[in-house]
Tab-separated table of C-alpha atoms in Angstrom:
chain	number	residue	atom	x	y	z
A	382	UNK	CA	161.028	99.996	112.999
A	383	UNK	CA	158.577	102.756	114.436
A	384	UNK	CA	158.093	103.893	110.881
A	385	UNK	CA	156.927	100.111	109.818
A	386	UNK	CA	154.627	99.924	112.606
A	387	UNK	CA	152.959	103.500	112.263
A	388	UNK	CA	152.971	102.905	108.480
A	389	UNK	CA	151.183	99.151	109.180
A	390	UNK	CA	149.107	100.861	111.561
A	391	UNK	CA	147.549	103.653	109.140
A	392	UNK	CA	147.178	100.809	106.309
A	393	UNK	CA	145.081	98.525	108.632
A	394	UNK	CA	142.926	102.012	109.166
A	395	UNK	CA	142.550	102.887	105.860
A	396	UNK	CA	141.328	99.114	105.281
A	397	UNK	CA	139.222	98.876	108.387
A	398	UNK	CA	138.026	102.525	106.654
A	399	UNK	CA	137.068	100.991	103.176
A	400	UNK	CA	135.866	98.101	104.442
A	401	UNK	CA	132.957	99.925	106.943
A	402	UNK	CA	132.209	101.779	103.315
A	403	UNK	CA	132.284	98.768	101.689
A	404	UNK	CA	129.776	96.870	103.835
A	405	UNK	CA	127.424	100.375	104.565
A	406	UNK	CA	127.118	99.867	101.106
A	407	UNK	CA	126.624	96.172	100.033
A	408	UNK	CA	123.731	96.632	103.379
A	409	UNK	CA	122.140	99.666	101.517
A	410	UNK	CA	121.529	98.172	98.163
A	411	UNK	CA	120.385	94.791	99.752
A	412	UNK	CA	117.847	96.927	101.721
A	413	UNK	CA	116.813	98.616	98.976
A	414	UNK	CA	116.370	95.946	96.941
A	415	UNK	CA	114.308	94.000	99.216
A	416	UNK	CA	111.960	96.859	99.655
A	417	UNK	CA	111.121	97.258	95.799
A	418	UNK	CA	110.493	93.621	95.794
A	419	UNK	CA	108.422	93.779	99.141
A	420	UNK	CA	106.611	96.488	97.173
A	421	UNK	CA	105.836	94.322	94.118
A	422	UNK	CA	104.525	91.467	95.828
A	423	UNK	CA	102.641	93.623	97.755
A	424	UNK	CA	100.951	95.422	94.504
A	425	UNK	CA	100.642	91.812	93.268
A	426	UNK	CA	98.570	91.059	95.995
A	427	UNK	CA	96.599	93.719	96.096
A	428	UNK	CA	95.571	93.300	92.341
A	429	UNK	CA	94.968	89.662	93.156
A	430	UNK	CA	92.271	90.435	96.110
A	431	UNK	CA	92.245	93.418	96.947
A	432	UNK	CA	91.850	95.874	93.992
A	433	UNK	CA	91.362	92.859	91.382
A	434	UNK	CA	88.922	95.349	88.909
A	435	UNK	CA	92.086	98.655	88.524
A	436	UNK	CA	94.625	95.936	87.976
A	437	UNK	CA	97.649	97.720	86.760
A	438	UNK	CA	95.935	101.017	86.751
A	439	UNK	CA	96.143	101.030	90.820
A	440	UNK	CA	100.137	101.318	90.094
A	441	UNK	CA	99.551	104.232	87.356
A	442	UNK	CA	97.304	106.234	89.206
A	443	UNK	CA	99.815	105.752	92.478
A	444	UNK	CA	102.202	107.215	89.776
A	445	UNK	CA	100.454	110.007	88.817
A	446	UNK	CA	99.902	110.942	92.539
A	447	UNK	CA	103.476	110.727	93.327
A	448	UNK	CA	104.333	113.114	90.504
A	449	UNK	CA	101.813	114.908	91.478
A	450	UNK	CA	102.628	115.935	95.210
A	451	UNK	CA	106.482	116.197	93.543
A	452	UNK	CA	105.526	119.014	91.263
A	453	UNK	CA	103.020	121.131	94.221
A	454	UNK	CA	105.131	120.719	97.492
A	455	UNK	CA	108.572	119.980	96.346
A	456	UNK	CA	109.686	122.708	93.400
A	457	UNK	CA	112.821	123.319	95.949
A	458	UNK	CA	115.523	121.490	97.720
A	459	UNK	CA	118.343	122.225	99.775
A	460	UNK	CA	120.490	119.546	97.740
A	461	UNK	CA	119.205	120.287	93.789
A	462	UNK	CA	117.495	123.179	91.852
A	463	UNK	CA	114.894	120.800	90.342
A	464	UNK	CA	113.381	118.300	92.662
A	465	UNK	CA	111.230	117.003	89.311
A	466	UNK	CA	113.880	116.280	87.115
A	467	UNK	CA	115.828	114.527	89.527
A	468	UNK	CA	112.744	112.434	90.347
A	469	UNK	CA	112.379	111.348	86.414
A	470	UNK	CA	116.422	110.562	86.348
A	471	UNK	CA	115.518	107.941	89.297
A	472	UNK	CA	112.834	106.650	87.486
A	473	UNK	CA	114.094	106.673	83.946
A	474	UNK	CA	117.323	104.566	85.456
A	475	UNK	CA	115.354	102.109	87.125
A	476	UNK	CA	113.222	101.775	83.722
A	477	UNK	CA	116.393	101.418	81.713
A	478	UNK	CA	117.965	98.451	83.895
A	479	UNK	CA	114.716	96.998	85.473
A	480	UNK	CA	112.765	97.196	81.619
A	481	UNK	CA	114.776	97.775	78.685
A	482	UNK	CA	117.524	95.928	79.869
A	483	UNK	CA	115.500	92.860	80.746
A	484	UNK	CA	113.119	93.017	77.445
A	485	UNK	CA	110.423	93.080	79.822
A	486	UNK	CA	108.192	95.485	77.969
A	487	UNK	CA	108.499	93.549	74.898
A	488	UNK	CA	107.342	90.491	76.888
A	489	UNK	CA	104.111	92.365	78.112
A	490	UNK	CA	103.507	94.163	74.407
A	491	UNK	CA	103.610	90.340	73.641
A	492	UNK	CA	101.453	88.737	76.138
A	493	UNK	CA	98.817	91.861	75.952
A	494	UNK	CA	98.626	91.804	71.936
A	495	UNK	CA	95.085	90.253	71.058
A	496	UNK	CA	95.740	87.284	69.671
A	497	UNK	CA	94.219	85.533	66.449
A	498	UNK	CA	89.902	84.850	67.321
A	499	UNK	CA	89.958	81.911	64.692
A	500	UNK	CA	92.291	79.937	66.808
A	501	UNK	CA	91.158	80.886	70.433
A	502	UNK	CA	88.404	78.950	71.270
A	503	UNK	CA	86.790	77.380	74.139
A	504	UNK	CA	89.045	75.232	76.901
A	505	UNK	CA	92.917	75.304	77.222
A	506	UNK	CA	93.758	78.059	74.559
A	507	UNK	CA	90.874	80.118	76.305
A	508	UNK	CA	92.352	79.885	79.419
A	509	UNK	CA	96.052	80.032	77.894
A	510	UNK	CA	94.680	83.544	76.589
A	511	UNK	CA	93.516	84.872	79.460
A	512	UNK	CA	96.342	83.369	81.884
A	513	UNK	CA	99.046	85.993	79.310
A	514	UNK	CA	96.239	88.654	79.704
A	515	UNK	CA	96.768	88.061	83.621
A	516	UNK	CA	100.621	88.395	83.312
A	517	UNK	CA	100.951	91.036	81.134
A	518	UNK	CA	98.929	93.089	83.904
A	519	UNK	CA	101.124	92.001	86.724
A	520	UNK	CA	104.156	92.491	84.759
A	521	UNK	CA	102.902	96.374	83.791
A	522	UNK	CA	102.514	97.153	87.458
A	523	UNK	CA	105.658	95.453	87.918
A	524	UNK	CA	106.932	98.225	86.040
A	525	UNK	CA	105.064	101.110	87.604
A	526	UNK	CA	106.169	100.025	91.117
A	527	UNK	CA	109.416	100.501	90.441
A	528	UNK	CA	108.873	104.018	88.808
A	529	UNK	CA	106.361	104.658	92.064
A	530	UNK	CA	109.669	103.012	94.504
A	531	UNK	CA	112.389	105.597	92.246
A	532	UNK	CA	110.310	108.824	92.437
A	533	UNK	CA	109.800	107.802	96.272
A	534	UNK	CA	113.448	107.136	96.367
A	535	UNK	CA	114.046	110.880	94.944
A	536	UNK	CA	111.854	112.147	97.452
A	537	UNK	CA	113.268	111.008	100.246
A	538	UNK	CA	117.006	111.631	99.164
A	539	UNK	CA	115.805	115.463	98.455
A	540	UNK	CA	114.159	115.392	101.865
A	541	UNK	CA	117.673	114.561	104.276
A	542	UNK	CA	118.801	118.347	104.961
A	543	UNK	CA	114.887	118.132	107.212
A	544	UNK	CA	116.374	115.571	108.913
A	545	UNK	CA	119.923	117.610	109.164
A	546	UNK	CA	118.155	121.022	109.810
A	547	UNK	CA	115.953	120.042	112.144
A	548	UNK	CA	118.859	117.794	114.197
A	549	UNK	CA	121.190	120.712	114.197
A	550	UNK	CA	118.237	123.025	115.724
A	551	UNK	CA	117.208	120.062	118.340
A	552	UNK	CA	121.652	119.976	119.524
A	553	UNK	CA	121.582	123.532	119.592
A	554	UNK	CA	118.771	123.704	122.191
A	555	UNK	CA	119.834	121.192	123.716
A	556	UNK	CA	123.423	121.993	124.778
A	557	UNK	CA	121.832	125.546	126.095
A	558	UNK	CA	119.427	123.399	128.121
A	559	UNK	CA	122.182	121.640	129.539
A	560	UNK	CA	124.506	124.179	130.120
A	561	UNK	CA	121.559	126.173	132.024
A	562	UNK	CA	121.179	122.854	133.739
A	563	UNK	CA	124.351	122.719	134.732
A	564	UNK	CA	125.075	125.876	136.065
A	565	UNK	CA	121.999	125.959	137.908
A	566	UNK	CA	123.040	122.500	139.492
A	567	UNK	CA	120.328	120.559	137.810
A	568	UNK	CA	120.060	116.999	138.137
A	569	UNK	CA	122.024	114.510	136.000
A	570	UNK	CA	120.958	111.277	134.833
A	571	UNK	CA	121.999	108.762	131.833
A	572	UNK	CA	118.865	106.483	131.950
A	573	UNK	CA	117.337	109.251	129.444
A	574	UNK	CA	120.065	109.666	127.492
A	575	UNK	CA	120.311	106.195	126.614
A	576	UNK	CA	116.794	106.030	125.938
A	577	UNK	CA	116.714	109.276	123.437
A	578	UNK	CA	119.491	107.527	121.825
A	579	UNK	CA	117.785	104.489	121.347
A	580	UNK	CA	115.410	106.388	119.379
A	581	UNK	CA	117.705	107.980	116.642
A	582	UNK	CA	118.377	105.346	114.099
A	583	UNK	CA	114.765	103.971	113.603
A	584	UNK	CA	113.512	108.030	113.331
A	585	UNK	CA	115.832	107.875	110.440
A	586	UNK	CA	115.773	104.591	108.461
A	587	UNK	CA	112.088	104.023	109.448
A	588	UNK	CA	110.508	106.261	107.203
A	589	UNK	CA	112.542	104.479	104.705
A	590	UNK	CA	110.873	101.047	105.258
A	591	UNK	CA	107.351	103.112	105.372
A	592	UNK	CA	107.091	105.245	102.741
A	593	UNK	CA	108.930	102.907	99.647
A	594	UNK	CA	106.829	99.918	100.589
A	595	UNK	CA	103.461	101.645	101.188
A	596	UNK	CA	100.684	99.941	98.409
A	597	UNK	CA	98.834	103.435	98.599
A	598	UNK	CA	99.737	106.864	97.874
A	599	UNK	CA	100.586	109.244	100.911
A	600	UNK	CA	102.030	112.560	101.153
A	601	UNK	CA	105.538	112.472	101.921
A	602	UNK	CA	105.176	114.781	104.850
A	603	UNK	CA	103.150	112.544	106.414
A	604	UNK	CA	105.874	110.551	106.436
A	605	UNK	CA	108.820	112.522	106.660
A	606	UNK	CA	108.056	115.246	108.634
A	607	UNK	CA	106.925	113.029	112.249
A	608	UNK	CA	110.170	110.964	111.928
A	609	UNK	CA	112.040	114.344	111.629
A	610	UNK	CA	110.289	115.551	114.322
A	611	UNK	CA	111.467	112.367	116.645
A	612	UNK	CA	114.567	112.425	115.615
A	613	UNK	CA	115.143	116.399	116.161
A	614	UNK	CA	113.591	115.457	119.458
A	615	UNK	CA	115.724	112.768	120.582
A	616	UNK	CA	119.087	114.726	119.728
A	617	UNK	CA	117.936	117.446	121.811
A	618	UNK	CA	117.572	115.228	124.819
A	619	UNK	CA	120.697	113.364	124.443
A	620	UNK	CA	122.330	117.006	124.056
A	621	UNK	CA	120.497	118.102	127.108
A	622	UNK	CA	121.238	114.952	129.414
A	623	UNK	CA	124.776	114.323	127.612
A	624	UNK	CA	127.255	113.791	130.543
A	625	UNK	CA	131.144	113.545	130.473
A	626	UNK	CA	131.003	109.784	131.102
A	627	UNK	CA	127.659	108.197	130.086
């Protein structure tokens, strides 16, 4: 009977188990998903009033930047031996699914592909014309914004161990803080621990949110680096005013 109820016990764990995994997961793509399209309406509307003259150029040249400060600052990474190539698998996946898949270059070679000049004339098919010229542009930087949003994605994946590194330092100096506090017969007090660990998450998925739906390129470690910081920051206060019962 004890066996039944420890096995029943470990089962419901496991499934409790799977099920966190599960959902963590389900959340993650959501999120992600929602900030690629975020991004694309937000390159929409920035070709619309904006940056109406680059059109889908503004999407290339954020491209080309992106590669760009991949290839100079990140030729190393604590996770891969090729930062670059991993960046191109990203974006050559979310070309495969997002474009090939979905014929969507076709349907922009189509709409950008001068048309016959004997049949466009003045009124409607004038308009008609320049309507698919419209599209076709919105559709390319379609396109580019979700290369931009997978070499971002790349980045940011190559740039955890920062925010493990830099946590690991911040606990570190923190428990020898507190243990100095505490045998000097410091002062203890939850109200800041609380408050550090308030700040944890949003250091972490914040630059997330920031850097995948920014409409202009930005060096990563302008992004990266400050949320780091904060969140090396707040682990080494919670270590330093971590009490037995908080």
């Amino acid at each position: 009977m004890a066996t039944s109820r420890q096995a029943s016990a470990q089962s419901t764990t496991e499934q409790g188990v799977i099920a966190t995994l599960l959902t963590g997961a389900i959340k993650l793509v959501f999120f992600l998903l929602l900030t690629l399209v975020f991004s694309i309406f937000t390159e929409w509307f920035g070709i619309t009033v904006i940056w109406p003259d680059q059109g889908s150029q503004h999407s290339q040249q954020m491209l080309e930047r992106e590669l760009g400060y991949l290839n100079d600052d990140f030729k190393h990474s604590g996770l891969v031996e090729q930062p670059k190539q991993v960046a191109d698998q990203f974006a050559a996946v979310f070309h495969r699914y997002l474009v090939e898949a979905t014929s969507i270059e076709a349907l922009i070679q189509w709409l950008a592909q001068p048309k016959n000049t004997n049949t466009v004339t003045t009124g409607f098919r004038l308009r008609l014309r320049g309507w698919s010229i419209n599209a076709a542009e919105y559709l390319q930087s379609t396109v580019t914004i979700s290369q931009v949003f997978a070499t971002r994605l790349a980045i940011l994946t190559l740039a955890l161990p920062a925010f493990v590194l830099l946590s690991l330092v911040g606990m570190v100096d923190g428990l020898v803080q507190r243990d100095i506090r505490r045998w000097s017969g410091g002062r203890e007090t939850s109200f800041v621990y609380h408050w550090a660990k308030r700040l944890v998450l949003p250091s972490m998925y914040l630059p997330w949110i920031m850097y995948l739906a920014m409409p202009v390129s930005v060096h990563p470690n302008l992004v990266v680096l400050p949320f780091a910081l904060v969140c090396a920051l707040s682990v080494a206060i919670m270590a330093t005013t971590f009490k037995k019962y908080v």
